[in-house]
């Protein structure tokens, strides 16, 4: 009976445990892949939606009819939210009003931009800004982002696990060996031993911070709903603020060229940024406009540096409209935002590499120092 158990049952149990472990690892990897690719799927869904709108406009077909016609194909690629939108459109709602009932179909900024397009009666004018926003969502710094993902979900957790095992298994054995041969452990090893708990806490906090940032990245617009304080953080990030300024300026120029009242134009343009801090500043501009202040003076509240006011003042004297006059500045804002985002991504990646390198170096030096002390003690014997 024992031989049968050892021959058949034990290998089957081992295989079952291995299969379960592989299943768990596969599930974790799939879940991580699902989260990290969520922004790309959202961008692709929005890009397809904009393609449908642009195709309908090129054909001279009402956008609502084109979307309802696409839904009749019952293609699963369109998604449940798209079919929900078309069901609302069948009831006679306009596109902008229907999108309000399906808030997670498109990013809030694109919904606001499409609303601006319907406000001025020309959706084509806002489509380039919508596509630019989608290009922002799938960052051009993808190479640095990939390295950051590896450091966040592989290197940092692995180094934390290895150091925890060293503290539990290896370092106590080293101390016993040192006491047995009357060797004096090196100061570096004693420092690692004495501050092991603090080192683990620091590593854990770094890892949790990186995981939180990864969660915010994967959650996308939902993160702003769950954690409103992110609006202030995003406003303080220089590259995000430049892109907000770009989107606000583009939409404001389109609205002003369409002769939309200045107060309404400022508020609609601010909605296209999707940031409450920016919208709050736009509210102060609107209040100043209602009190009779000129737009070129009231707009100072949107830009602490005063560059936007200067650009807008020059644009008022241009004969070819606000949009054409501000186009060069919009391109400059986009280029600066890309440079700042790239610098930030590479800085964080480099800092993590150096941090892990210093940690590994300290552990290696301590271990080899201990081995040297044992050898010296053995020679003295």
Tab-separated table of C-alpha atoms in Angstrom:
chain	number	residue	atom	x	y	z
A	1	UNK	CA	0.000	0.000	0.000
A	2	UNK	CA	2.835	2.370	0.876
A	3	UNK	CA	4.575	1.616	-2.401
A	4	UNK	CA	1.384	2.368	-4.359
A	5	UNK	CA	0.989	5.627	-2.442
A	6	UNK	CA	4.571	6.649	-3.169
A	7	UNK	CA	4.413	5.542	-6.796
A	8	UNK	CA	1.094	7.031	-7.895
A	9	UNK	CA	-0.521	9.264	-5.272
A	10	UNK	CA	2.476	11.443	-4.396
A	11	UNK	CA	3.336	12.306	-8.037
A	12	UNK	CA	-0.327	13.103	-8.691
A	13	UNK	CA	-0.422	15.411	-5.668
A	14	UNK	CA	2.769	17.125	-6.822
A	15	UNK	CA	1.326	17.596	-10.313
A	16	UNK	CA	-1.907	18.957	-8.848
A	17	UNK	CA	-0.005	21.471	-6.719
A	18	UNK	CA	2.110	22.523	-9.707
A	19	UNK	CA	-0.991	22.867	-11.886
A	20	UNK	CA	-2.695	24.979	-9.222
A	21	UNK	CA	0.407	27.161	-8.868
A	22	UNK	CA	0.623	27.639	-12.636
A	23	UNK	CA	-3.083	28.465	-12.752
A	24	UNK	CA	-2.687	31.093	-10.033
A	25	UNK	CA	0.394	32.592	-11.697
A	26	UNK	CA	-1.393	32.640	-15.053
A	27	UNK	CA	-4.418	34.329	-13.498
A	28	UNK	CA	-2.252	36.973	-11.847
A	29	UNK	CA	-0.365	37.643	-15.090
A	30	UNK	CA	-3.606	37.885	-17.074
A	31	UNK	CA	-5.091	40.256	-14.499
A	32	UNK	CA	-1.969	42.440	-14.613
A	33	UNK	CA	-2.071	42.440	-18.420
A	34	UNK	CA	-5.776	43.313	-18.353
A	35	UNK	CA	-5.185	46.277	-16.043
A	36	UNK	CA	-2.117	47.630	-17.811
A	37	UNK	CA	-3.730	47.466	-21.257
A	38	UNK	CA	-7.018	49.044	-20.114
A	39	UNK	CA	-5.957	52.591	-21.172
A	40	UNK	CA	-5.061	51.313	-24.649
A	41	UNK	CA	-8.425	49.572	-25.016
A	42	UNK	CA	-10.238	52.735	-23.943
A	43	UNK	CA	-8.246	54.776	-26.452
A	44	UNK	CA	-8.935	52.272	-29.240
A	45	UNK	CA	-12.669	52.291	-28.475
A	46	UNK	CA	-12.748	56.086	-28.538
A	47	UNK	CA	-10.689	56.169	-31.747
A	48	UNK	CA	-13.151	53.827	-33.454
A	49	UNK	CA	-16.045	56.018	-32.292
A	50	UNK	CA	-14.385	59.113	-33.748
A	51	UNK	CA	-13.766	57.249	-37.011
A	52	UNK	CA	-17.496	56.529	-37.267
A	53	UNK	CA	-18.291	60.202	-36.683
A	54	UNK	CA	-15.754	61.376	-39.245
A	55	UNK	CA	-16.992	58.878	-41.851
A	56	UNK	CA	-20.573	60.046	-41.340
A	57	UNK	CA	-19.563	63.702	-41.698
A	58	UNK	CA	-17.604	62.971	-44.880
A	59	UNK	CA	-20.683	61.315	-46.368
A	60	UNK	CA	-22.958	64.139	-45.296
A	61	UNK	CA	-24.926	61.722	-43.112
A	62	UNK	CA	-26.296	62.671	-39.673
A	63	UNK	CA	-23.983	61.308	-36.994
A	64	UNK	CA	-26.816	59.799	-34.976
A	65	UNK	CA	-28.051	57.814	-37.988
A	66	UNK	CA	-24.545	56.519	-38.725
A	67	UNK	CA	-24.098	55.286	-35.161
A	68	UNK	CA	-27.493	53.561	-35.144
A	69	UNK	CA	-26.675	51.942	-38.471
A	70	UNK	CA	-23.373	50.613	-37.088
A	71	UNK	CA	-25.181	49.168	-34.069
A	72	UNK	CA	-27.439	47.107	-36.341
A	73	UNK	CA	-24.437	44.960	-37.266
A	74	UNK	CA	-24.491	43.631	-33.675
A	75	UNK	CA	-20.707	43.403	-33.713
A	76	UNK	CA	-19.365	42.530	-30.249
A	77	UNK	CA	-16.355	44.750	-30.857
A	78	UNK	CA	-18.618	47.784	-30.426
A	79	UNK	CA	-19.312	46.865	-26.809
A	80	UNK	CA	-22.392	47.021	-24.620
A	81	UNK	CA	-22.050	50.749	-23.891
A	82	UNK	CA	-22.110	51.591	-27.594
A	83	UNK	CA	-25.373	49.678	-28.036
A	84	UNK	CA	-26.773	51.444	-24.974
A	85	UNK	CA	-25.883	54.778	-26.561
A	86	UNK	CA	-27.608	53.893	-29.818
A	87	UNK	CA	-30.696	52.768	-27.892
A	88	UNK	CA	-30.837	56.261	-26.385
A	89	UNK	CA	-30.312	57.828	-29.819
A	90	UNK	CA	-33.276	55.850	-31.164
A	91	UNK	CA	-35.399	57.749	-28.655
A	92	UNK	CA	-34.578	60.992	-30.462
A	93	UNK	CA	-31.748	62.330	-28.290
A	94	UNK	CA	-28.870	64.272	-29.814
A	95	UNK	CA	-25.366	62.828	-29.577
A	96	UNK	CA	-24.082	65.161	-26.846
A	97	UNK	CA	-27.163	64.589	-24.680
A	98	UNK	CA	-27.062	60.817	-25.216
A	99	UNK	CA	-23.382	60.603	-24.246
A	100	UNK	CA	-24.275	62.055	-20.843
A	101	UNK	CA	-26.258	58.864	-20.123
A	102	UNK	CA	-23.280	56.629	-21.017
A	103	UNK	CA	-20.409	58.378	-19.204
A	104	UNK	CA	-17.876	55.542	-19.501
A	105	UNK	CA	-18.103	55.066	-23.250
A	106	UNK	CA	-15.678	57.935	-23.947
A	107	UNK	CA	-13.265	60.010	-21.831
A	108	UNK	CA	-15.020	63.033	-20.250
A	109	UNK	CA	-12.782	65.457	-22.169
A	110	UNK	CA	-13.841	64.006	-25.526
A	111	UNK	CA	-17.506	64.125	-24.521
A	112	UNK	CA	-17.076	67.818	-23.678
A	113	UNK	CA	-15.300	68.458	-26.992
A	114	UNK	CA	-18.078	66.768	-28.972
A	115	UNK	CA	-20.548	68.921	-27.068
A	116	UNK	CA	-18.595	71.978	-28.210
A	117	UNK	CA	-18.728	70.672	-31.780
A	118	UNK	CA	-22.497	70.360	-31.670
A	119	UNK	CA	-22.726	73.758	-29.983
A	120	UNK	CA	-21.030	75.451	-32.948
A	121	UNK	CA	-22.696	73.160	-35.501
A	122	UNK	CA	-19.440	71.718	-36.860
A	123	UNK	CA	-18.113	68.523	-35.303
A	124	UNK	CA	-15.228	68.364	-37.763
A	125	UNK	CA	-13.521	71.313	-36.103
A	126	UNK	CA	-13.172	69.495	-32.789
A	127	UNK	CA	-12.174	66.057	-34.103
A	128	UNK	CA	-8.437	66.943	-34.391
A	129	UNK	CA	-8.404	68.000	-30.724
A	130	UNK	CA	-10.175	64.755	-29.774
A	131	UNK	CA	-7.573	62.688	-31.603
A	132	UNK	CA	-4.749	64.651	-30.006
A	133	UNK	CA	-6.180	63.820	-26.594
A	134	UNK	CA	-6.177	60.122	-27.486
A	135	UNK	CA	-2.536	60.335	-28.525
A	136	UNK	CA	-1.797	61.825	-25.115
A	137	UNK	CA	-3.539	58.916	-23.351
A	138	UNK	CA	-1.223	56.390	-25.034
A	139	UNK	CA	2.008	58.050	-24.041
A	140	UNK	CA	4.875	58.408	-26.491
A	141	UNK	CA	7.226	57.540	-23.636
A	142	UNK	CA	6.183	53.888	-23.929
A	143	UNK	CA	9.766	52.603	-23.762
A	144	UNK	CA	10.409	54.208	-20.384
A	145	UNK	CA	6.957	53.128	-19.223
A	146	UNK	CA	7.722	49.484	-20.058
A	147	UNK	CA	10.906	49.615	-17.975
A	148	UNK	CA	8.917	51.208	-15.167
A	149	UNK	CA	6.348	48.401	-15.290
A	150	UNK	CA	9.105	45.774	-14.993
A	151	UNK	CA	10.667	47.610	-12.055
A	152	UNK	CA	7.288	48.083	-10.370
A	153	UNK	CA	5.841	44.598	-10.684
A	154	UNK	CA	8.951	42.391	-10.939
A	155	UNK	CA	12.218	43.857	-9.645
A	156	UNK	CA	10.957	45.773	-6.594
A	157	UNK	CA	8.683	42.982	-5.226
A	158	UNK	CA	11.420	40.409	-5.894
A	159	UNK	CA	14.039	42.438	-4.037
A	160	UNK	CA	11.620	42.868	-1.126
A	161	UNK	CA	10.978	39.114	-1.008
A	162	UNK	CA	14.686	38.248	-1.211
A	163	UNK	CA	15.602	40.666	1.574
A	164	UNK	CA	12.792	39.330	3.774
A	165	UNK	CA	14.138	35.786	3.292
A	166	UNK	CA	17.641	37.020	4.140
A	167	UNK	CA	16.376	38.527	7.378
A	168	UNK	CA	14.416	35.408	8.359
A	169	UNK	CA	16.775	32.622	7.245
A	170	UNK	CA	20.253	33.815	6.296
A	171	UNK	CA	21.216	36.590	8.709
A	172	UNK	CA	20.330	34.628	11.901
A	173	UNK	CA	22.464	31.717	10.621
A	174	UNK	CA	25.328	34.108	9.928
A	175	UNK	CA	25.193	35.397	13.491
A	176	UNK	CA	25.223	31.877	14.916
A	177	UNK	CA	28.216	30.935	12.765
A	178	UNK	CA	30.046	34.095	13.802
A	179	UNK	CA	29.428	33.362	17.477
A	180	UNK	CA	30.558	29.757	16.999
A	181	UNK	CA	33.947	30.714	15.542
A	182	UNK	CA	34.332	33.853	17.701
A	183	UNK	CA	34.379	36.044	14.584
A	184	UNK	CA	33.355	39.675	14.654
A	185	UNK	CA	30.687	40.381	11.997
A	186	UNK	CA	31.433	43.433	9.845
A	187	UNK	CA	29.770	46.710	10.736
A	188	UNK	CA	27.882	46.737	7.418
A	189	UNK	CA	26.266	43.372	8.203
A	190	UNK	CA	25.310	44.510	11.704
A	191	UNK	CA	23.817	47.700	10.263
A	192	UNK	CA	21.709	45.681	7.817
A	193	UNK	CA	20.614	43.432	10.689
A	194	UNK	CA	19.788	46.304	13.047
A	195	UNK	CA	17.845	48.320	10.468
A	196	UNK	CA	16.297	45.382	8.603
A	197	UNK	CA	12.750	46.230	9.694
A	198	UNK	CA	13.151	49.872	8.643
A	199	UNK	CA	14.577	48.811	5.269
A	200	UNK	CA	11.625	46.477	4.736
A	201	UNK	CA	9.174	49.278	5.562
A	202	UNK	CA	10.845	51.666	3.113
A	203	UNK	CA	10.866	49.034	0.381
A	204	UNK	CA	7.246	48.190	1.074
A	205	UNK	CA	6.186	51.843	0.928
A	206	UNK	CA	8.014	52.320	-2.376
A	207	UNK	CA	6.358	49.220	-3.813
A	208	UNK	CA	2.869	50.223	-2.603
A	209	UNK	CA	3.336	53.725	-4.016
A	210	UNK	CA	4.282	52.295	-7.400
A	211	UNK	CA	1.330	49.913	-7.314
A	212	UNK	CA	-1.002	52.786	-6.444
A	213	UNK	CA	0.292	54.774	-9.424
A	214	UNK	CA	-0.220	51.716	-11.618
A	215	UNK	CA	-3.790	51.411	-10.356
A	216	UNK	CA	-4.483	55.086	-11.090
A	217	UNK	CA	-3.035	54.650	-14.574
A	218	UNK	CA	-5.203	51.598	-15.261
A	219	UNK	CA	-8.375	53.112	-13.770
A	220	UNK	CA	-8.205	56.166	-16.038
A	221	UNK	CA	-11.150	58.589	-15.656
A	222	UNK	CA	-12.710	56.433	-12.927
A	223	UNK	CA	-9.795	57.231	-10.624
A	224	UNK	CA	-10.860	60.888	-10.635
A	225	UNK	CA	-14.368	59.864	-9.564
A	226	UNK	CA	-13.079	57.700	-6.728
A	227	UNK	CA	-10.294	60.054	-5.605
A	228	UNK	CA	-11.166	63.718	-6.316
A	229	UNK	CA	-7.870	64.907	-4.811
A	230	UNK	CA	-6.187	63.688	-8.006
A	231	UNK	CA	-7.565	66.766	-9.777
A	232	UNK	CA	-5.179	68.961	-7.774
A	233	UNK	CA	-2.257	66.585	-8.270
A	234	UNK	CA	-2.806	66.456	-12.034
A	235	UNK	CA	-3.042	70.236	-12.160
A	236	UNK	CA	0.359	70.485	-10.455
A	237	UNK	CA	2.068	68.088	-12.857
A	238	UNK	CA	3.704	70.395	-15.428
A	239	UNK	CA	3.136	68.217	-18.509
A	240	UNK	CA	-0.521	67.609	-17.665
A	241	UNK	CA	-1.078	71.287	-16.998
A	242	UNK	CA	0.419	72.202	-20.372
A	243	UNK	CA	-1.888	69.751	-22.102
A	244	UNK	CA	-4.842	71.182	-20.201
A	245	UNK	CA	-3.816	74.658	-21.338
A	246	UNK	CA	-3.515	73.380	-24.907
A	247	UNK	CA	-6.961	71.747	-24.887
A	248	UNK	CA	-8.540	74.795	-23.249
A	249	UNK	CA	-6.943	77.174	-25.724
A	250	UNK	CA	-7.896	75.050	-28.756
A	251	UNK	CA	-11.541	74.802	-27.712
A	252	UNK	CA	-11.718	78.462	-26.693
A	253	UNK	CA	-10.345	79.477	-30.091
A	254	UNK	CA	-12.902	77.290	-31.900
A	255	UNK	CA	-15.755	78.729	-29.835
A	256	UNK	CA	-14.649	82.342	-30.238
A	257	UNK	CA	-14.286	81.877	-33.996
A	258	UNK	CA	-17.870	80.547	-33.998
A	259	UNK	CA	-19.069	83.741	-32.239
A	260	UNK	CA	-20.105	81.938	-29.060
A	261	UNK	CA	-20.495	84.409	-26.137
A	262	UNK	CA	-17.232	84.744	-24.223
A	263	UNK	CA	-18.626	83.667	-20.845
A	264	UNK	CA	-20.128	80.490	-22.261
A	265	UNK	CA	-17.051	79.842	-24.408
A	266	UNK	CA	-14.698	79.967	-21.411
A	267	UNK	CA	-16.815	77.544	-19.395
A	268	UNK	CA	-17.290	75.098	-22.273
A	269	UNK	CA	-13.570	75.172	-23.071
A	270	UNK	CA	-12.673	74.503	-19.428
A	271	UNK	CA	-14.995	71.471	-19.376
A	272	UNK	CA	-12.847	69.989	-22.151
A	273	UNK	CA	-9.879	69.758	-19.764
A	274	UNK	CA	-11.712	67.404	-17.390
A	275	UNK	CA	-10.004	69.040	-14.394
A	276	UNK	CA	-11.945	70.672	-11.555
A	277	UNK	CA	-9.130	73.043	-10.614
A	278	UNK	CA	-8.962	74.324	-14.187
A	279	UNK	CA	-12.748	74.580	-14.284
A	280	UNK	CA	-12.719	76.547	-11.029
A	281	UNK	CA	-10.325	79.068	-12.523
A	282	UNK	CA	-12.528	79.294	-15.599
A	283	UNK	CA	-15.450	80.055	-13.305
A	284	UNK	CA	-13.566	83.054	-11.905
A	285	UNK	CA	-12.840	84.223	-15.460
A	286	UNK	CA	-16.543	83.931	-16.303
A	287	UNK	CA	-17.477	85.984	-13.235
A	288	UNK	CA	-15.007	88.687	-14.260
A	289	UNK	CA	-16.487	88.735	-17.767
A	290	UNK	CA	-19.980	89.176	-16.347
A	291	UNK	CA	-18.710	92.198	-14.431
A	292	UNK	CA	-17.534	93.805	-17.664
A	293	UNK	CA	-13.842	92.856	-17.653
A	294	UNK	CA	-12.266	92.285	-21.062
A	295	UNK	CA	-11.461	88.698	-21.988
A	296	UNK	CA	-7.766	89.491	-22.488
A	297	UNK	CA	-7.608	90.760	-18.894
A	298	UNK	CA	-9.907	88.221	-17.237
A	299	UNK	CA	-8.015	85.301	-18.787
A	300	UNK	CA	-5.046	86.116	-16.524
A	301	UNK	CA	-6.659	83.863	-13.883
A	302	UNK	CA	-6.035	80.821	-16.108
A	303	UNK	CA	-2.276	81.262	-16.427
A	304	UNK	CA	0.011	82.378	-13.594
A	305	UNK	CA	2.867	83.103	-16.009
A	306	UNK	CA	0.763	85.439	-18.143
A	307	UNK	CA	1.760	83.814	-21.437
A	308	UNK	CA	-1.792	82.843	-22.368
A	309	UNK	CA	-2.979	86.410	-21.882
A	310	UNK	CA	-0.197	87.701	-24.126
A	311	UNK	CA	-0.950	85.094	-26.807
A	312	UNK	CA	-4.674	85.794	-26.716
A	313	UNK	CA	-4.113	89.553	-26.915
A	314	UNK	CA	-2.013	89.094	-30.049
A	315	UNK	CA	-4.617	86.724	-31.508
A	316	UNK	CA	-7.331	89.378	-31.204
A	317	UNK	CA	-5.402	91.511	-33.691
A	318	UNK	CA	-4.939	88.671	-36.195
A	319	UNK	CA	-7.184	88.684	-39.215
A	320	UNK	CA	-7.397	84.917	-39.740
A	321	UNK	CA	-9.140	83.960	-36.495
A	322	UNK	CA	-8.106	82.747	-33.053
A	323	UNK	CA	-7.563	79.132	-34.045
A	324	UNK	CA	-5.024	79.907	-36.762
A	325	UNK	CA	-3.293	82.588	-34.682
A	326	UNK	CA	-2.799	80.247	-31.701
A	327	UNK	CA	-1.886	77.098	-33.677
A	328	UNK	CA	1.871	77.578	-33.247
A	329	UNK	CA	1.531	78.005	-29.493
A	330	UNK	CA	-0.582	74.844	-29.260
A	331	UNK	CA	2.165	72.864	-30.991
A	332	UNK	CA	4.764	74.351	-28.644
A	333	UNK	CA	2.704	73.368	-25.590
A	334	UNK	CA	2.389	69.821	-26.892
A	335	UNK	CA	6.149	69.555	-27.504
A	336	UNK	CA	7.016	70.907	-24.034
A	337	UNK	CA	4.538	68.534	-22.395
A	338	UNK	CA	6.129	65.575	-24.177
A	339	UNK	CA	9.628	66.621	-23.096
A	340	UNK	CA	8.573	67.040	-19.467
A	341	UNK	CA	6.710	63.730	-19.393
A	342	UNK	CA	9.676	61.933	-20.920
A	343	UNK	CA	12.068	63.508	-18.416
A	344	UNK	CA	9.818	62.516	-15.504
A	345	UNK	CA	9.468	58.909	-16.718
A	346	UNK	CA	13.219	58.494	-17.185
A	347	UNK	CA	13.955	60.156	-13.825
A	348	UNK	CA	11.652	57.785	-11.940
A	349	UNK	CA	13.042	54.763	-13.789
A	350	UNK	CA	16.635	55.808	-13.085
A	351	UNK	CA	15.871	56.458	-9.414
A	352	UNK	CA	14.339	52.993	-9.013
A	353	UNK	CA	17.300	51.334	-10.730
A	354	UNK	CA	19.747	53.195	-8.482
A	355	UNK	CA	17.711	52.407	-5.360
A	356	UNK	CA	17.626	48.691	-6.141
A	357	UNK	CA	21.310	48.792	-7.100
A	358	UNK	CA	22.312	50.406	-3.807
A	359	UNK	CA	20.239	47.885	-1.888
A	360	UNK	CA	21.746	44.868	-3.685
A	361	UNK	CA	25.246	46.319	-3.356
A	362	UNK	CA	24.837	46.835	0.387
A	363	UNK	CA	23.654	43.254	0.898
A	364	UNK	CA	26.464	41.795	-1.238
A	365	UNK	CA	29.153	43.832	0.553
A	366	UNK	CA	27.765	42.749	3.918
A	367	UNK	CA	27.709	39.054	3.004
A	368	UNK	CA	31.224	39.044	1.562
A	369	UNK	CA	32.472	41.042	4.531
A	370	UNK	CA	31.048	38.366	6.805
A	371	UNK	CA	32.761	35.606	4.814
A	372	UNK	CA	36.067	37.461	5.063
A	373	UNK	CA	35.675	37.770	8.837
A	374	UNK	CA	35.054	34.005	9.115
A	375	UNK	CA	38.144	33.251	7.015
A	376	UNK	CA	40.240	35.542	9.194
A	377	UNK	CA	38.920	33.864	12.318
A	378	UNK	CA	39.742	30.436	10.847
A	379	UNK	CA	43.310	31.517	10.053
A	380	UNK	CA	43.803	32.706	13.637
A	381	UNK	CA	42.716	29.293	14.901
